[in-house]
Coordinates of C-alpha atoms in Angstrom, one line a residue:
M1 CA -188.3 -145.9 -98.1
L2 CA -187.5 -142.1 -97.3
K3 CA -189.0 -142.9 -93.7
S4 CA -186.7 -145.9 -94.1
I5 CA -183.5 -144.7 -94.5
G6 CA -184.1 -140.8 -92.5
T7 CA -184.6 -143.5 -90.0
K8 CA -181.1 -145.3 -90.7
L9 CA -179.5 -142.2 -90.8
T10 CA -180.9 -141.2 -87.6
L11 CA -179.7 -143.3 -85.6
S12 CA -176.6 -143.7 -88.1
V13 CA -175.5 -140.2 -86.8
I14 CA -176.5 -140.3 -83.0
G15 CA -174.1 -143.6 -83.0
S16 CA -171.2 -141.8 -84.7
V17 CA -171.8 -139.2 -81.8
M18 CA -172.6 -141.2 -78.6
V19 CA -169.6 -143.7 -78.9
S20 CA -167.2 -140.0 -80.1
L21 CA -168.7 -138.4 -76.9
V22 CA -168.2 -142.0 -74.5
F23 CA -164.5 -142.0 -75.7
M24 CA -164.5 -138.3 -75.1
I25 CA -165.7 -138.4 -72.0
A26 CA -163.8 -141.3 -70.8
I27 CA -160.7 -139.1 -72.1
I28 CA -161.9 -135.8 -69.5
S29 CA -162.8 -138.2 -67.1
Y30 CA -159.6 -139.7 -66.7
E31 CA -157.4 -136.7 -66.8
V32 CA -159.0 -134.8 -64.8
S33 CA -159.2 -137.7 -62.0
R34 CA -155.7 -138.0 -62.7
N35 CA -154.4 -134.4 -61.8
M36 CA -157.3 -134.0 -59.2
E37 CA -155.8 -137.6 -57.3
K38 CA -152.2 -136.0 -57.5
E39 CA -153.7 -132.6 -55.7
A40 CA -155.1 -134.5 -53.2
E41 CA -151.5 -136.9 -52.5
I42 CA -149.5 -133.7 -52.2
A43 CA -152.2 -131.4 -50.4
L44 CA -152.7 -134.5 -48.1
K45 CA -148.7 -134.8 -47.8
M46 CA -148.3 -130.5 -47.0
A47 CA -151.7 -130.9 -44.5
S48 CA -150.1 -133.8 -42.2
K49 CA -146.1 -132.2 -42.2
R50 CA -148.5 -128.6 -41.2
Y51 CA -149.9 -130.9 -39.0
V52 CA -146.9 -132.3 -37.5
N53 CA -144.6 -128.0 -36.7
Y54 CA -147.4 -128.1 -34.1
M55 CA -147.3 -131.3 -32.9
Q56 CA -143.6 -131.4 -32.1
S57 CA -143.3 -127.9 -31.3
T58 CA -145.9 -129.1 -28.2
L59 CA -144.0 -132.3 -27.2
D60 CA -140.8 -130.4 -27.4
E61 CA -141.5 -127.7 -24.7
P62 CA -141.9 -130.6 -21.8
F63 CA -138.4 -131.4 -22.3
L64 CA -136.9 -128.1 -22.0
L65 CA -138.7 -127.8 -19.5
S66 CA -137.5 -130.9 -17.5
K67 CA -133.9 -130.6 -19.4
A68 CA -133.9 -127.0 -17.4
L69 CA -135.4 -128.0 -14.3
G70 CA -133.2 -130.9 -13.7
T71 CA -130.2 -129.6 -14.5
S72 CA -131.1 -126.4 -11.9
V73 CA -131.5 -128.8 -9.1
Q74 CA -128.7 -130.8 -9.8
Q75 CA -126.7 -127.7 -9.9
V76 CA -127.1 -126.5 -6.1
I77 CA -127.4 -130.4 -5.0
N78 CA -123.7 -130.7 -6.4
D79 CA -123.1 -127.4 -4.7
N80 CA -124.9 -127.9 -1.8
G81 CA -125.0 -131.3 -1.2
S82 CA -128.9 -130.4 -0.4
I83 CA -131.3 -128.0 -2.4
D84 CA -133.9 -126.1 0.1
I85 CA -136.8 -127.6 -0.6
N86 CA -138.6 -124.5 -0.9
V87 CA -136.7 -123.7 -3.2
L88 CA -136.9 -126.8 -4.8
E89 CA -140.5 -125.4 -5.6
N90 CA -140.2 -122.2 -6.8
F91 CA -137.8 -123.7 -8.9
T92 CA -140.6 -126.3 -10.6
K93 CA -143.5 -123.7 -9.8
K94 CA -141.5 -120.9 -12.4
A95 CA -141.2 -123.8 -14.8
L96 CA -144.5 -124.2 -15.3
D97 CA -145.9 -120.7 -14.9
S98 CA -143.4 -119.9 -17.8
S99 CA -145.0 -123.0 -19.8
I100 CA -147.2 -122.2 -22.7
Y101 CA -149.4 -125.8 -23.5
T102 CA -147.0 -127.9 -20.1
T103 CA -150.3 -127.8 -17.6
Y104 CA -148.3 -130.0 -14.9
A105 CA -145.5 -130.6 -12.9
F106 CA -144.1 -133.2 -10.1
L107 CA -141.2 -133.8 -7.7
Y108 CA -141.0 -137.0 -7.2
I109 CA -137.6 -137.0 -4.1
K110 CA -136.6 -140.7 -2.4
D111 CA -134.1 -139.8 -0.8
L112 CA -134.7 -137.0 1.0
S113 CA -130.9 -136.6 1.7
V114 CA -130.9 -134.1 -0.6
L115 CA -133.3 -131.7 0.4
S116 CA -132.8 -129.2 3.2
G117 CA -135.2 -126.7 5.1
N118 CA -138.1 -127.7 6.4
K119 CA -139.0 -131.0 4.0
D120 CA -141.2 -133.0 6.6
K121 CA -144.6 -130.8 6.3
D122 CA -144.4 -132.3 2.8
T123 CA -143.1 -135.6 2.5
Q124 CA -145.5 -138.7 2.9
N125 CA -144.3 -142.0 4.0
G126 CA -140.6 -141.6 3.7
N127 CA -140.4 -139.8 -0.1
L128 CA -141.1 -136.4 -1.2
S129 CA -144.0 -136.5 -4.1
I130 CA -145.7 -133.5 -4.8
V131 CA -147.3 -132.0 -8.2
Y132 CA -148.2 -128.6 -9.8
N133 CA -151.0 -127.3 -11.9
D134 CA -151.1 -124.6 -13.5
S135 CA -154.6 -123.9 -14.6
T136 CA -153.8 -120.9 -17.0
P137 CA -150.5 -122.3 -19.0
G138 CA -150.0 -119.3 -21.2
I139 CA -150.0 -116.3 -18.0
D140 CA -148.6 -115.8 -15.0
G141 CA -150.0 -117.4 -11.7
G142 CA -152.9 -119.7 -11.6
I143 CA -149.9 -122.9 -10.1
K144 CA -152.0 -125.4 -7.9
T145 CA -150.0 -127.8 -5.1
F146 CA -152.0 -131.3 -5.0
I147 CA -149.8 -133.6 -2.0
Q148 CA -150.0 -136.8 -3.0
N149 CA -150.2 -139.4 -0.7
K150 CA -150.1 -142.1 -2.4
N151 CA -146.0 -143.5 -3.7
M152 CA -146.0 -141.3 -7.4
H153 CA -143.5 -144.6 -8.1
N154 CA -146.1 -146.5 -8.1
S155 CA -148.9 -144.3 -9.9
M156 CA -146.3 -142.9 -12.2
P157 CA -144.5 -145.7 -14.5
V158 CA -142.4 -143.1 -16.6
I159 CA -140.2 -142.9 -12.5
S160 CA -139.4 -146.7 -12.8
K161 CA -138.7 -146.4 -17.0
I162 CA -136.6 -143.3 -15.4
E163 CA -134.7 -145.3 -12.9
N164 CA -134.0 -148.6 -14.5
N165 CA -132.7 -146.0 -17.6
V166 CA -130.3 -145.0 -14.3
H167 CA -128.9 -148.0 -13.8
N168 CA -128.3 -148.5 -18.0
G169 CA -126.8 -146.0 -17.4
E170 CA -128.9 -143.3 -19.7
Q171 CA -129.2 -139.9 -17.6
K172 CA -131.0 -138.8 -20.0
V173 CA -135.1 -136.9 -20.0
T174 CA -137.6 -139.4 -20.6
F175 CA -140.9 -140.0 -22.2
G176 CA -143.4 -142.3 -20.4
S177 CA -146.8 -143.9 -22.1
V178 CA -149.6 -141.7 -22.8
K179 CA -152.3 -142.3 -20.7
R180 CA -155.0 -141.2 -18.0
F181 CA -154.7 -139.3 -15.0
D182 CA -155.9 -137.8 -12.3
Y183 CA -153.9 -136.3 -9.3
G184 CA -156.9 -134.6 -7.5
N185 CA -158.6 -132.3 -9.8
G186 CA -160.0 -134.8 -12.6
E187 CA -158.9 -137.0 -14.9
F188 CA -157.1 -136.2 -18.1
L189 CA -155.2 -138.4 -21.3
G190 CA -151.9 -137.0 -21.1
I191 CA -148.2 -138.0 -20.8
N192 CA -144.8 -137.4 -18.4
L193 CA -142.0 -136.7 -18.6
G194 CA -138.4 -136.3 -16.4
I195 CA -135.1 -136.3 -15.9
P196 CA -133.6 -138.3 -12.6
I197 CA -132.1 -135.6 -10.0
F198 CA -128.7 -137.9 -7.8
N199 CA -126.9 -137.1 -4.6
Q200 CA -123.5 -136.0 -4.6
K201 CA -123.0 -139.8 -4.4
G202 CA -124.3 -139.6 -7.9
D203 CA -126.7 -142.2 -6.2
F204 CA -130.2 -142.1 -7.9
A205 CA -132.0 -139.9 -5.6
G206 CA -135.5 -138.3 -7.4
V207 CA -136.5 -137.6 -10.9
V208 CA -138.3 -133.6 -11.6
G209 CA -141.0 -134.0 -14.3
F210 CA -143.8 -132.7 -16.2
T211 CA -146.8 -133.6 -17.4
L212 CA -148.7 -132.8 -20.8
E213 CA -152.0 -133.0 -20.9
L214 CA -153.6 -133.3 -24.9
S215 CA -157.2 -132.1 -24.9
Q216 CA -156.0 -128.6 -26.7
M217 CA -153.7 -130.8 -29.1
S218 CA -157.0 -133.1 -29.7
K219 CA -159.0 -129.8 -30.2
T220 CA -156.2 -128.0 -32.2
L221 CA -156.0 -131.2 -34.5
L222 CA -159.8 -132.3 -34.8
D223 CA -161.5 -128.3 -35.4
P224 CA -163.6 -129.0 -38.9
S225 CA -161.7 -126.0 -40.1
L226 CA -158.8 -127.8 -40.9
N227 CA -160.6 -129.9 -43.5
F228 CA -160.4 -129.5 -47.4
H229 CA -163.1 -132.8 -47.5
E230 CA -166.2 -133.8 -46.4
G231 CA -164.7 -137.3 -44.1
D232 CA -161.3 -136.1 -43.0
L233 CA -159.3 -137.9 -40.5
R234 CA -156.3 -136.7 -38.9
L235 CA -154.9 -138.6 -36.1
L236 CA -152.0 -138.8 -33.8
L237 CA -150.0 -142.4 -32.8
T238 CA -147.8 -143.2 -31.0
D239 CA -145.1 -145.8 -32.8
D240 CA -146.5 -148.8 -32.3
G241 CA -149.2 -148.0 -33.8
T242 CA -151.4 -146.6 -30.9
F243 CA -154.1 -143.5 -31.1
V244 CA -153.9 -140.9 -28.7
I245 CA -155.7 -138.8 -30.5
H246 CA -158.5 -140.0 -33.0
E247 CA -161.9 -138.5 -33.1
N248 CA -164.0 -141.2 -31.6
P249 CA -163.2 -141.4 -28.0
K250 CA -163.0 -145.1 -28.4
A251 CA -160.4 -145.3 -30.2
V252 CA -158.2 -143.2 -28.6
L253 CA -156.1 -146.3 -26.3
Q254 CA -156.4 -148.9 -28.9
K255 CA -154.3 -149.8 -31.4
I256 CA -154.8 -148.9 -35.4
N257 CA -154.8 -152.6 -35.9
E258 CA -156.8 -153.2 -33.3
Y259 CA -159.5 -150.8 -34.4
N260 CA -159.4 -151.3 -38.3
N261 CA -159.3 -154.9 -39.8
S262 CA -158.4 -153.7 -42.9
P263 CA -155.6 -155.5 -45.0
S264 CA -154.3 -151.9 -45.7
V265 CA -153.6 -151.1 -42.3
A266 CA -150.2 -153.0 -43.1
P267 CA -148.0 -150.5 -44.7
I268 CA -149.7 -147.5 -42.5
L269 CA -148.4 -149.9 -39.2
S270 CA -145.3 -150.7 -40.9
A271 CA -144.7 -146.8 -41.9
I272 CA -145.2 -145.6 -38.0
K273 CA -143.1 -148.0 -36.0
E274 CA -140.1 -147.3 -38.6
H275 CA -140.3 -143.6 -37.8
R276 CA -140.9 -143.1 -41.8
D277 CA -143.3 -141.1 -43.8
I278 CA -145.9 -143.1 -46.4
L279 CA -148.3 -141.8 -49.1
I280 CA -151.3 -144.6 -50.1
N281 CA -154.6 -144.1 -52.4
N282 CA -155.8 -146.9 -51.4
F283 CA -156.4 -146.8 -47.8
Y284 CA -159.8 -148.5 -46.3
T285 CA -161.2 -146.6 -43.0
A286 CA -162.6 -148.1 -39.7
T287 CA -165.6 -147.7 -41.8
G288 CA -164.7 -148.7 -45.0
L289 CA -164.6 -145.6 -47.1
T290 CA -161.6 -145.7 -49.6
S291 CA -159.6 -142.5 -48.6
Y292 CA -156.0 -141.8 -49.7
A293 CA -153.6 -141.7 -46.4
S294 CA -150.1 -139.7 -46.1
V295 CA -148.6 -141.0 -42.6
S296 CA -146.0 -137.8 -41.5
S297 CA -143.5 -139.7 -38.4
F298 CA -141.6 -137.4 -35.9
S299 CA -139.7 -137.2 -33.0
T300 CA -139.5 -135.2 -29.9
L301 CA -135.7 -133.9 -29.3
E302 CA -132.8 -136.2 -28.9
D303 CA -135.1 -138.5 -30.4
S304 CA -136.7 -138.8 -27.0
S305 CA -139.9 -140.0 -28.2
H306 CA -141.5 -141.0 -31.5
W307 CA -145.1 -140.4 -33.2
S308 CA -147.2 -140.3 -36.6
I309 CA -149.6 -137.6 -38.1
L310 CA -152.2 -139.8 -40.1
V311 CA -154.6 -137.9 -42.6
T312 CA -157.0 -139.5 -44.6
T313 CA -159.7 -138.0 -47.2
P314 CA -161.9 -139.9 -48.9
K315 CA -161.8 -140.7 -51.8
N316 CA -165.2 -139.1 -53.0
S317 CA -165.6 -136.4 -51.6
V318 CA -161.8 -136.0 -53.5
L319 CA -163.9 -137.0 -56.7
E320 CA -166.8 -134.8 -55.9
P321 CA -166.0 -132.3 -58.6
L322 CA -165.5 -135.5 -61.4
Y323 CA -168.7 -137.0 -60.6
H324 CA -170.8 -133.5 -61.5
L325 CA -168.7 -132.4 -64.1
Q326 CA -169.5 -136.3 -65.6
L327 CA -173.2 -135.7 -65.1
I328 CA -173.0 -132.0 -66.2
I329 CA -171.4 -133.8 -69.4
V330 CA -173.8 -136.5 -69.9
A331 CA -176.3 -134.1 -69.7
V332 CA -174.9 -131.7 -72.5
V333 CA -175.0 -135.0 -74.8
V334 CA -178.0 -136.3 -74.8
I335 CA -179.4 -132.6 -75.2
F336 CA -177.3 -132.6 -77.9
L337 CA -178.9 -136.1 -79.6
I338 CA -182.4 -134.6 -79.1
I339 CA -181.8 -131.9 -81.1
I340 CA -179.7 -133.7 -83.7
S341 CA -181.9 -136.2 -84.0
A342 CA -184.9 -133.9 -84.3
I343 CA -182.6 -132.2 -87.3
V344 CA -181.1 -135.0 -89.2
Y345 CA -185.4 -136.8 -89.1

């Protein structure tokens, strides 16, 4: 009889304690997870904004170089009717050598009347097509010259884009598309941009511009030391949703909705195309991880190009400390129940 009463009392106490502790664990877990999610979202948004500052300044550099070089060259042509080819080359080399991030400059002159001096040595097929490479960006010197045997008008889509803009009354610095280039110094991923040059009559004469190689930007953005949590991703996309920096080389130059067919991509892609920011907590990566995702969109000077940084972090990684806390609480509860049971019984 007494044993029966003792057993019932023990079970009653254990049951009451268990119910109370379950509620306590649930409340603690809910509050902790909510706070951790808020902190993760804030950290993610701040991180994406911080990466924007670096990317924006890097992409703005060749824009400023193109504008400065184009203005200088055009002023000489306007004043004298032409520019000595040696002066043009020196202008271009000095502009490239002054850069920190930009590694290539190019000259395309289709109207050779704007050139004077010994121009025959560098002209091919009735035009001037030269590429310069700075092998030591940020350090004086290291400029190499690559005469292009093929017509750059055909191999550089940005040139025809600039010429079309001129026909539409636009005389601005223009960005091309990210693609793979090979100027005779090995293949690389980069983007061209340039500005039109005109003869004294105001007719289109050619393009001066620069090519930004993306390898250093990629190395910086993908640096593992920037990870806050295991599985973090930092990606750079163009405003049509094309990856230009991704940890998976096979994803580069693919569109985000082609690489990842999850429905959660839709709001991300919409924000990218509309050049706006977004923060979501239910994004599914291409590998199936449920993640927080932040998009920070930005533009280069004079709205000349538009880009987005996408940063994701897996929920499991963010909430891992909570899972450890829950295990500790459960372990303490089990030990506590064993002690209570022994005392009451």
